[in-house]
Structure formats: C-alpha cells, structure tokens
Coordinates of C-alpha atoms and ligand atoms in Angstrom, one line a residue:
M1 CA 14.4 65.2 10.9
A2 CA 12.1 62.7 9.3
Q3 CA 12.9 63.7 5.7
Q4 CA 16.5 62.7 6.0
R5 CA 15.8 59.2 7.4
I6 CA 16.1 56.5 4.8
S7 CA 15.3 52.8 5.0
I8 CA 18.3 50.5 4.8
H9 CA 16.0 47.8 3.3
G10 CA 15.2 49.8 0.1
E11 CA 12.0 51.3 -1.1
W12 CA 9.0 50.4 -3.3
S13 CA 9.5 51.6 -6.9
S14 CA 6.2 53.4 -7.0
R15 CA 2.9 54.2 -5.3
W16 CA 1.4 51.4 -7.4
T17 CA 3.8 48.8 -6.1
F18 CA 3.0 49.8 -2.6
I19 CA -0.7 49.5 -3.3
L20 CA -0.1 46.0 -4.7
A21 CA 2.0 45.0 -1.8
A22 CA -0.2 46.3 0.9
T23 CA -3.3 44.9 -0.8
G24 CA -1.4 41.7 -1.2
S25 CA -0.8 41.7 2.5
A26 CA -4.4 42.5 3.3
V27 CA -6.0 40.1 0.9
G28 CA -5.4 36.6 2.0
L29 CA -6.9 33.6 3.8
G30 CA -8.6 36.2 6.0
N31 CA -10.8 37.2 3.1
I32 CA -11.5 33.9 1.5
W33 CA -11.1 31.3 4.2
K34 CA -11.8 33.1 7.4
F35 CA -14.4 35.8 6.5
P36 CA -16.9 33.3 5.1
Y37 CA -16.6 30.9 7.9
I38 CA -16.8 33.4 10.7
A39 CA -19.7 35.2 9.0
G40 CA -21.3 31.8 8.7
E41 CA -20.8 31.0 12.4
N42 CA -22.1 34.4 13.5
G43 CA -25.3 34.4 11.5
G44 CA -24.4 36.4 8.4
G45 CA -25.8 39.8 7.7
A46 CA -25.6 41.5 11.2
F47 CA -22.0 40.3 11.6
V48 CA -21.1 41.6 8.2
L49 CA -22.6 45.0 9.0
I50 CA -20.6 45.4 12.2
Y51 CA -17.5 44.2 10.3
L52 CA -18.0 46.9 7.7
L53 CA -18.5 49.5 10.3
C54 CA -15.2 48.4 12.0
I55 CA -13.4 48.7 8.7
A56 CA -14.6 52.2 8.0
M57 CA -14.5 53.7 11.5
I58 CA -11.5 51.9 13.0
G59 CA -9.7 50.1 10.3
I60 CA -9.0 52.9 7.8
P61 CA -8.0 55.5 10.4
V62 CA -5.6 52.9 12.0
M63 CA -4.2 52.0 8.6
M64 CA -3.4 55.6 7.9
A65 CA -1.8 55.9 11.3
E66 CA 0.3 52.7 10.8
I67 CA 1.5 53.8 7.3
M68 CA 2.3 57.2 8.8
L69 CA 4.3 55.8 11.7
G70 CA 6.1 53.4 9.3
R71 CA 7.1 56.0 6.8
R72 CA 8.2 58.5 9.4
G73 CA 10.2 55.9 11.4
K74 CA 11.7 54.3 8.3
Q75 CA 12.7 51.1 10.2
S76 CA 11.3 47.9 11.5
P77 CA 8.3 48.6 13.8
I78 CA 10.3 48.1 17.0
N79 CA 13.0 50.7 15.9
A80 CA 10.4 52.9 14.3
M81 CA 8.4 53.2 17.5
R82 CA 11.5 53.9 19.5
T83 CA 12.7 56.6 17.1
L84 CA 9.3 58.3 16.9
A85 CA 8.8 58.1 20.7
Q86 CA 12.1 59.9 21.1
E87 CA 11.2 62.5 18.5
A88 CA 7.9 63.1 20.3
R89 CA 9.7 63.2 23.7
Q90 CA 7.9 60.1 24.9
H91 CA 9.1 57.1 26.9
H92 CA 11.0 54.4 24.9
V93 CA 8.5 51.9 26.3
W94 CA 6.6 52.6 23.1
G95 CA 9.1 50.2 21.5
L96 CA 7.1 47.5 23.2
L97 CA 4.4 48.0 20.7
G98 CA 6.8 46.8 18.0
W99 CA 7.7 43.8 20.2
S100 CA 4.1 42.7 20.8
G101 CA 3.5 43.1 17.1
M102 CA 6.4 40.9 16.3
I103 CA 5.2 38.2 18.7
A104 CA 1.6 38.5 17.3
G105 CA 3.2 38.0 13.8
F106 CA 5.0 34.9 14.9
L107 CA 1.8 33.4 16.3
I108 CA -0.3 34.4 13.3
L109 CA 2.0 33.0 10.7
S110 CA 2.4 29.8 12.7
Y111 CA -1.2 28.8 12.0
Y112 CA -1.6 30.8 8.8
S113 CA 1.1 28.7 7.2
V114 CA -0.6 25.5 8.2
I115 CA -3.9 26.5 6.7
A116 CA -2.2 27.9 3.6
G117 CA -0.7 24.4 3.4
W118 CA -4.2 22.9 3.2
T119 CA -5.0 25.2 0.3
L120 CA -1.7 24.1 -1.4
A121 CA -2.6 20.5 -0.8
Y122 CA -6.0 20.9 -2.4
V123 CA -4.5 22.2 -5.7
P124 CA -3.3 18.8 -6.9
R125 CA -6.4 17.1 -5.5
M126 CA -8.6 19.3 -7.4
A127 CA -6.6 19.0 -10.5
A128 CA -6.7 15.2 -10.3
G129 CA -10.5 15.4 -10.2
L130 CA -10.7 13.6 -6.8
F131 CA -13.9 15.5 -5.9
Q132 CA -15.8 14.9 -9.1
S133 CA -19.1 13.1 -8.7
D134 CA -19.1 11.7 -12.2
W135 CA -15.6 10.8 -13.1
L136 CA -14.4 7.4 -13.8
F137 CA -12.5 6.7 -10.6
A138 CA -13.7 9.5 -8.4
N139 CA -17.2 9.0 -7.4
A140 CA -17.3 11.5 -4.7
S141 CA -20.3 11.9 -2.5
P142 CA -20.7 14.7 0.1
E143 CA -19.8 12.2 2.8
R144 CA -16.8 11.1 1.0
I145 CA -15.6 14.6 0.6
S146 CA -15.9 15.5 4.3
Q147 CA -14.2 12.1 5.0
M148 CA -11.4 13.1 2.7
F149 CA -10.9 16.3 4.7
Q150 CA -11.0 14.4 8.0
D151 CA -8.5 11.9 6.7
F152 CA -6.3 14.7 5.4
T153 CA -6.2 16.8 8.6
S154 CA -5.9 13.8 10.9
N155 CA -2.6 12.9 9.3
P156 CA 0.0 15.1 11.1
L157 CA 2.8 14.1 8.7
E158 CA 0.9 15.3 5.7
L159 CA 0.0 18.6 7.3
I160 CA 3.6 19.1 8.2
I161 CA 4.8 18.6 4.7
W162 CA 2.5 21.2 3.3
H163 CA 3.2 23.6 6.2
T164 CA 6.9 23.1 5.4
A165 CA 6.3 24.0 1.7
I166 CA 4.6 27.2 2.6
M167 CA 7.2 28.3 5.1
G168 CA 9.9 27.5 2.6
L169 CA 8.3 29.6 -0.1
T170 CA 7.8 32.5 2.4
M171 CA 11.4 32.4 3.5
F172 CA 12.6 32.3 0.0
I173 CA 10.6 35.4 -1.0
V174 CA 11.5 37.4 2.1
A175 CA 15.2 36.4 1.8
R176 CA 15.4 38.2 -1.5
G177 CA 14.5 41.6 -0.1
V178 CA 12.1 44.4 -0.8
R179 CA 12.6 44.8 -4.6
G180 CA 13.9 41.4 -5.7
G181 CA 11.5 39.4 -3.5
L182 CA 8.5 41.1 -2.2
E183 CA 8.0 43.5 -5.1
R184 CA 8.4 40.9 -7.8
A185 CA 6.1 38.4 -6.0
V186 CA 3.2 40.8 -5.7
N187 CA 3.6 42.2 -9.2
F188 CA 3.0 38.8 -10.5
L189 CA 0.6 37.4 -7.9
M190 CA -1.9 40.2 -7.4
P191 CA -3.3 40.6 -10.9
G192 CA -3.6 36.9 -11.2
L193 CA -5.6 36.8 -8.0
F194 CA -8.2 39.3 -9.1
L195 CA -8.5 37.7 -12.5
I196 CA -9.3 34.2 -11.0
L197 CA -11.7 35.7 -8.5
F198 CA -13.8 37.4 -11.1
L199 CA -13.9 34.3 -13.1
L200 CA -15.3 32.4 -10.1
I201 CA -18.0 35.0 -9.4
G202 CA -19.2 34.6 -12.9
Y203 CA -19.3 30.9 -12.4
A204 CA -21.3 31.2 -9.1
V205 CA -23.8 33.6 -10.6
S206 CA -24.5 31.1 -13.4
T207 CA -24.8 28.0 -11.3
G208 CA -25.5 28.5 -7.5
A209 CA -28.3 29.9 -5.5
F210 CA -27.1 33.4 -5.9
M211 CA -30.0 35.2 -4.3
Q212 CA -29.9 33.0 -1.3
G213 CA -26.3 33.6 -0.8
M214 CA -26.9 37.4 -1.1
G215 CA -29.7 37.2 1.4
F216 CA -27.5 35.4 4.0
L217 CA -24.7 38.0 3.6
F218 CA -26.8 41.1 3.5
S219 CA -29.9 40.7 5.6
A220 CA -29.2 41.5 9.1
D221 CA -30.7 39.5 12.0
F222 CA -29.5 41.3 15.1
S223 CA -30.8 38.6 17.4
K224 CA -27.8 36.5 16.5
L225 CA -25.4 39.2 17.6
T226 CA -23.5 38.7 21.0
G227 CA -20.7 40.6 22.6
Q228 CA -18.4 37.8 21.4
S229 CA -19.6 38.0 17.8
V230 CA -19.1 41.8 17.8
L231 CA -15.5 41.2 19.1
A232 CA -15.0 38.6 16.3
A233 CA -16.2 41.2 13.8
M234 CA -13.7 43.8 15.1
G235 CA -10.9 41.2 15.3
Q236 CA -11.6 40.1 11.7
A237 CA -11.5 43.8 10.6
F238 CA -8.0 44.1 12.0
F239 CA -6.9 40.7 10.7
T240 CA -8.1 41.2 7.2
L241 CA -6.5 44.7 6.9
S242 CA -3.2 43.3 8.4
L243 CA -3.4 46.0 11.1
G244 CA -2.2 46.1 14.7
M245 CA 1.0 44.2 14.5
G246 CA 3.3 46.3 12.3
A247 CA 2.9 44.5 8.9
I248 CA 1.5 47.7 7.3
M249 CA 3.9 49.8 9.3
V250 CA 6.9 48.1 8.0
Y251 CA 5.5 48.3 4.4
G252 CA 5.0 52.0 5.1
A253 CA 8.7 52.2 6.0
Y254 CA 9.5 51.4 2.4
L255 CA 7.1 54.0 1.0
P256 CA 8.5 56.9 -1.0
R257 CA 7.7 60.3 0.5
D258 CA 5.6 61.7 -2.3
V259 CA 2.8 59.0 -2.0
P260 CA -0.4 60.3 -0.5
I261 CA -1.4 58.2 2.6
T262 CA -5.1 59.0 2.8
S263 CA -6.3 58.1 -0.6
T264 CA -3.9 55.1 -0.7
S265 CA -5.3 53.7 2.6
V266 CA -8.9 54.0 1.3
T267 CA -7.9 52.2 -1.9
I268 CA -6.3 49.3 0.0
A269 CA -9.1 48.9 2.5
G270 CA -11.7 49.2 -0.3
A271 CA -9.9 46.5 -2.4
D272 CA -9.7 44.2 0.6
T273 CA -13.3 44.7 1.5
L274 CA -14.3 44.1 -2.1
V275 CA -12.4 40.8 -2.1
A276 CA -14.0 39.6 1.1
L277 CA -17.5 40.4 -0.1
L278 CA -16.8 38.9 -3.6
A279 CA -15.5 35.7 -1.9
G280 CA -18.6 35.6 0.2
L281 CA -20.7 36.1 -2.9
A282 CA -18.8 33.3 -4.7
I283 CA -19.0 30.9 -1.8
F284 CA -22.4 31.2 -0.1
P285 CA -24.4 30.6 -3.2
L286 CA -22.4 27.3 -3.7
V287 CA -23.0 26.4 -0.1
F288 CA -26.8 26.8 -0.4
A289 CA -27.1 25.4 -3.8
N290 CA -25.7 22.2 -2.4
G291 CA -27.6 22.1 0.8
L292 CA -24.5 22.6 2.9
A293 CA -24.2 24.3 6.3
P294 CA -22.8 27.9 6.5
D295 CA -21.5 27.4 10.0
S296 CA -19.2 24.5 9.6
G297 CA -16.1 26.4 10.7
P298 CA -12.5 26.3 9.4
S299 CA -13.4 23.4 7.2
L300 CA -16.1 25.4 5.4
I301 CA -14.3 26.0 2.1
F302 CA -12.5 22.7 2.1
I303 CA -15.7 20.7 2.3
T304 CA -18.3 22.8 0.7
L305 CA -16.3 24.0 -2.3
P306 CA -15.0 20.6 -3.5
N307 CA -18.5 19.4 -3.1
A308 CA -20.0 22.2 -5.1
F309 CA -17.2 22.1 -7.7
G310 CA -17.6 18.3 -7.9
H311 CA -21.1 18.6 -9.2
M312 CA -20.4 21.2 -11.8
A313 CA -19.3 21.0 -15.4
G314 CA -15.7 22.2 -15.5
G315 CA -15.6 22.0 -11.7
A316 CA -12.1 20.3 -11.5
F317 CA -10.7 23.2 -13.6
F318 CA -12.3 26.0 -11.6
G319 CA -11.6 24.3 -8.3
T320 CA -8.0 24.0 -9.1
L321 CA -7.9 27.7 -10.0
F322 CA -9.7 28.6 -6.8
F323 CA -7.2 26.9 -4.6
L324 CA -4.3 28.3 -6.6
L325 CA -5.8 31.7 -5.9
L326 CA -5.8 31.0 -2.2
V327 CA -2.2 29.9 -2.2
F328 CA -1.2 33.1 -4.0
A329 CA -3.2 35.3 -1.7
A330 CA -1.8 33.5 1.4
L331 CA 1.8 34.0 0.2
T332 CA 1.5 37.7 -0.4
S333 CA 0.2 38.0 3.2
A334 CA 2.7 35.6 4.8
I335 CA 5.6 37.6 3.6
S336 CA 4.2 40.7 5.3
I337 CA 3.5 38.9 8.6
I338 CA 7.2 37.9 8.9
E339 CA 8.8 41.1 7.5
P340 CA 8.7 43.1 10.8
A341 CA 10.8 40.5 12.6
V342 CA 13.1 40.0 9.7
S343 CA 13.8 43.7 9.2
W344 CA 14.4 44.1 12.9
L345 CA 17.0 41.3 12.9
V346 CA 18.8 42.9 10.0
E347 CA 18.8 46.3 11.6
S348 CA 19.6 45.5 15.2
R349 CA 21.1 42.1 15.3
N350 CA 23.4 42.3 12.3
F351 CA 21.7 39.4 10.5
K352 CA 22.0 39.1 6.8
R353 CA 18.5 39.1 5.3
P354 CA 18.5 35.4 4.2
H355 CA 19.7 34.3 7.7
A356 CA 17.0 36.4 9.3
A357 CA 14.4 34.9 7.1
L358 CA 15.6 31.4 7.9
F359 CA 15.9 32.0 11.6
C360 CA 12.3 33.5 11.9
G361 CA 11.0 30.9 9.6
V362 CA 12.3 28.0 11.5
L363 CA 10.9 29.4 14.8
I364 CA 7.5 29.9 13.2
W365 CA 7.6 26.5 11.6
L366 CA 8.1 24.9 15.0
T367 CA 5.3 26.9 16.6
G368 CA 3.1 25.8 13.7
L369 CA 3.3 22.2 14.9
L370 CA 0.9 23.2 17.7
T371 CA -1.7 24.0 15.0
V372 CA -0.9 20.9 13.0
F373 CA -1.5 18.7 16.1
S374 CA -4.7 20.6 17.0
F375 CA -6.4 18.8 14.2
N376 CA -5.1 15.3 15.1
L377 CA -2.9 14.2 18.1
L378 CA -4.0 17.1 20.3
A379 CA -7.6 17.5 19.0
D380 CA -9.1 16.8 22.4
F381 CA -6.6 19.0 24.2
K382 CA -8.7 22.1 25.0
P383 CA -7.0 23.8 27.9
I384 CA -9.0 27.0 28.0
A385 CA -12.6 27.8 27.1
E386 CA -13.2 24.6 25.2
K387 CA -10.8 25.7 22.5
T388 CA -8.0 23.8 20.8
L389 CA -4.5 25.2 20.7
F390 CA -5.2 26.5 17.2
E391 CA -8.4 28.1 18.3
L392 CA -6.7 29.7 21.2
I393 CA -3.8 31.1 19.1
D394 CA -6.3 32.5 16.6
Y395 CA -8.5 34.0 19.3
L396 CA -5.6 35.5 21.2
T397 CA -4.1 37.1 18.1
S398 CA -7.1 38.3 16.1
N399 CA -9.4 39.2 18.9
I400 CA -7.0 40.5 21.5
M401 CA -3.5 41.3 20.3
L402 CA -4.4 43.0 17.0
P403 CA -7.1 45.3 18.5
L404 CA -4.8 46.1 21.4
G405 CA -2.0 46.9 19.1
G406 CA -4.3 49.0 17.0
L407 CA -5.5 50.8 20.1
F408 CA -2.0 51.8 21.1
I409 CA -1.0 52.7 17.6
A410 CA -4.1 55.0 17.5
I411 CA -3.2 56.5 20.9
F412 CA 0.4 57.2 19.9
A413 CA -0.5 58.7 16.5
A414 CA -3.3 60.8 17.8
W415 CA -2.1 61.9 21.2
A416 CA 1.7 61.6 21.3
M417 CA 2.6 62.8 17.8
H418 CA 2.7 66.5 17.1
H419 CA 0.4 68.1 14.5
D420 CA 3.5 69.1 12.4
A421 CA 4.4 65.5 12.0
H422 CA 0.8 64.7 11.0
E423 CA 1.0 67.5 8.4
E424 CA 4.3 66.4 7.0
E425 CA 3.2 62.9 6.6
L426 CA -0.4 63.3 5.5
G427 CA 0.2 66.5 3.6
L428 CA -3.1 67.9 5.0
G429 CA -3.5 71.2 6.8
K430 CA -5.1 71.6 10.2
A431 CA -8.3 72.9 8.6
D432 CA -8.6 70.2 6.0
I433 CA -11.8 68.2 6.2
S434 CA -10.2 64.8 5.7
Y435 CA -7.6 65.6 8.3
R436 CA -10.2 66.7 10.8
T437 CA -12.3 63.6 10.1
W438 CA -9.2 61.3 10.6
L439 CA -8.2 63.1 13.7
F440 CA -11.6 62.8 15.2
L441 CA -11.8 59.1 14.4
I442 CA -8.3 58.2 15.6
R443 CA -8.5 60.3 18.8
F444 CA -12.0 59.3 19.9
V445 CA -13.9 56.8 17.8
T446 CA -11.1 54.2 17.5
P447 CA -10.0 54.0 21.2
V448 CA -13.6 54.2 22.5
G449 CA -14.8 51.7 20.0
V450 CA -12.0 49.2 20.7
I451 CA -12.5 49.5 24.5
F452 CA -16.3 49.4 24.3
I453 CA -16.1 46.2 22.2
F454 CA -13.6 44.6 24.6
L455 CA -15.9 45.4 27.5
S456 CA -19.1 44.1 25.9
A457 CA -17.3 40.9 24.9
I458 CA -16.5 40.2 28.5
G459 CA -20.1 40.9 29.4
V460 CA -19.8 44.2 31.2
F461 CA -22.9 45.5 29.6
G462 CA -25.0 42.4 30.4
Ligands
LIG501 N1 -4.6 40.3 6.2 C1 -4.2 39.0 6.0 C2 -5.4 38.1 5.5 O1 -6.5 38.6 5.4 C3 -3.6 38.3 7.2 C4 -2.6 39.2 7.9 C5 -2.8 39.5 9.3 C6 -1.5 39.7 7.3 C7 -1.9 40.3 10.0 C8 -0.6 40.5 8.0 C9 -0.8 40.8 9.3 O2 -5.3 37.0 5.2

C-alpha cells in the first residue's frame, strides 16, 4: 500500500521546503532568459496569452498529477512509474515514461549548463564595469557590447570553462543529498532571488520605458500567431514549470504525506508565472528605452541588459546583482533536472549518491560540448530545419519531449489510476469541486490540448 512506501533518499523537512525546492526548480533560465526572448520572437502579447492559458489549463493539472505520481511511487520516476503501473494492473512499459524523462533531462541540462555558464561569466564582467559607457577604461558603445558577446561565445574554450563550473556546482549540491544539499541550497538561494528581482523591477520602473514594455507584453496581436508559435508557448509552459520529464515527480517523491497537493501546485505555478512576468516587466522597458530589438534571440539579455545597465547610474552594481540572480535561479533548476537520473542510479544500480552525481554530470558535460560548439566551431552546421545543434536540442526537448511526457503522465494519472488512489493522494472526495475540475482538465483538456497543438504546429489545420 502506498502509505507504507518510504523514499530511501529522505524527505523534505516541511511543506515550505518543498515549495521552495519546487519553485526553485521551476524558476530558472526559463523565466528570465528564455521567456523574454521567445515572447520577443513571437510578437509579445498574443504569445503571452497562449502561454498563460497553457499554464492554467495544462500546466497546473499536469503538475498535480506529477506530484501525485511521485509521492505515491516514492522513488525515481522510472521506478515510481513501474510500481504504480503494477499497482494499477497496467503494463510495465509505463516505466518508459521515466526513461524518456531521464533522457530529456540529460539533453536539457546539457545546454542549460552552458547558458548558465554565460550568466556566471557575466557576473565578474558586470562587476568590473566592462559595460559602462562612462567609466574610465570602459567606454562601451552598443556595438562594442554586442561585439563582446560575439567574442565571448565564439571562444569555445571560455564557454567550456564556465560550463564546467556550473556542472561542478550542480554535481556538488546533488552529491550531498536531499537534506544536506538540495534543501540547504534552496533555503539560501530562493529568498535571495526574490529580493534581487524586486529590486530590479523598482529600478526598471524608475528608469526605462515602462509603459512600452507593458504594452509589448500585454497587448495581443493575433496576426503574429502561427502553429509553431503556439507550440512554442506550450513548450515554454512545460519547460518553465519543470514538467513532463520527472523533475517535479522526483521532488514529489520526497514530499511528506500530509502536504496538500492542489494548493501547493497552484502556489508553485503562481510563483513561477509571477517571476516570468516580472522578468518581462524588468527587461522589456530596458530594451525599448535603449532602442534595442525584442526579437534578438538567446543573446537578448546578454546584449540588451549590459547595454541598458551600462547607461544607468549604479548600473554596474545592479547588473552584477542581476546576473548573480540568474546563476542562483539556474542552479536550483539544474539540480532538479539531474535528480531523476541520480536517484535512479542510487536505487537500481547500487551507486553511491556522489558517484551517481559524478557519472551523470560527466555525461551531461560531454553532451554540453555540442551546445558550446553550436556558437562557434559548428555555428554553420544546421543539419535539420536550418537549426544549429543547440536549437535542435532545445526544440526537441521543450516542444516535443516535455509535452509528450506530460501527455502520457496525464493519461496515466487520469485513466490508469483508480479513484481511490486519487482520493488518497489529493485528499479530495469524488464530489469535491476542485477534484472534479482537475479530473476534467487532466482527462480531456490536457490530452486534447496537447494533441491539438502538435497537429496545428505541423500544419494539419492549414
Ligand atoms: N523550469 C526550469 C526553468 O524555467 C527548467 C527546467 C526544465 C527544470 C525541466 C526542470 C525540468 O529554467
């Protein structure tokens, strides 16, 4: 019976720690680096609206399902899915869901770590005042700042060094386990993150073109919306909430039984959405105030922000804080991306946790070289659909693997699991209105929504 199952990895000390950890997983480069640049590429408002709809109608129900499966299975996603399939008298092929999640995690962290490395590299640059327009040695013009980014990313060795630093930190935290590593890290990092973000908003309000930034984010122009941009919005919803690959599931496995899943999920998704929107509100005013382009892609924050900060009083200080914030946010996500694989090696392959962390970390580090080279040596290597290797890995994971994973998680939770299991985990009776809403969303809205968006992205509806 589920109640007797316990996690060999330990448990979170409280509901609050779980909220911090899961919010730490959700809030990351996805909110601050990715959300602004894909919103920028897809025209702003209309994209943001679809993204918010996906969070509410697909994201929150899937998050509840994932936490539920994790807490009931009490193991790594692969083993949890096997156990739960057995309990529900389903085929053990459901274990594949754990496998695909683990592979998605490897691929995601491989590029995530490289980009997190960029943010780490920008901390000392900012602190040294390299981007200031008026300092003695740094006479940075906009051209010079984009040139600096070009020079930086075209140097594979330098990218490798920062990528190595991030993977090293990630392995170090994960090696120390749930309480000693994960929990301590988020306890310290998450409050700092919120603090710095609010500081930055205040700064943007007082300096940038705030209303113009608002207008870009919130006025919808549906003519810009294509099947592909709707897919990107859904992919971003999964990515930003850490859903579809088992990260939230494995965090759910460490969740004490008395924590209510429904309200906790809404809190986490709400906090994550808040951070993305706040990041947008901090970034777009600065973009417009400086006459910069919102659709400049992955380089958006690395070019526009140093530019903006470079022209402001106190810019070096706030810029340093900003990139430090990004490093924190990225680390609390990175540890959750690698945890499904590490916990599985510990459970099923007799690894000690530090060895498991090292083993996964090295493999992911190696895969990350593909992303490193996508910005220099292999920049012209675009094997499919005019995309670099980095763009392909990102597209494959965010837009295909995560939504597919989410789809099958929804199907399993909604159709294979018994109502009694739902009731035990969610603590909601059959007649409860939140339960009925969740069941309706997870049974029909999520699967139909994901499939519909997939089909419209490949042009089935014209
Ligand atoms: N949610 C994280 C972010 O927004 C990324 C992530 C994806 C984490 C998938 C875990 C799993 O940065």
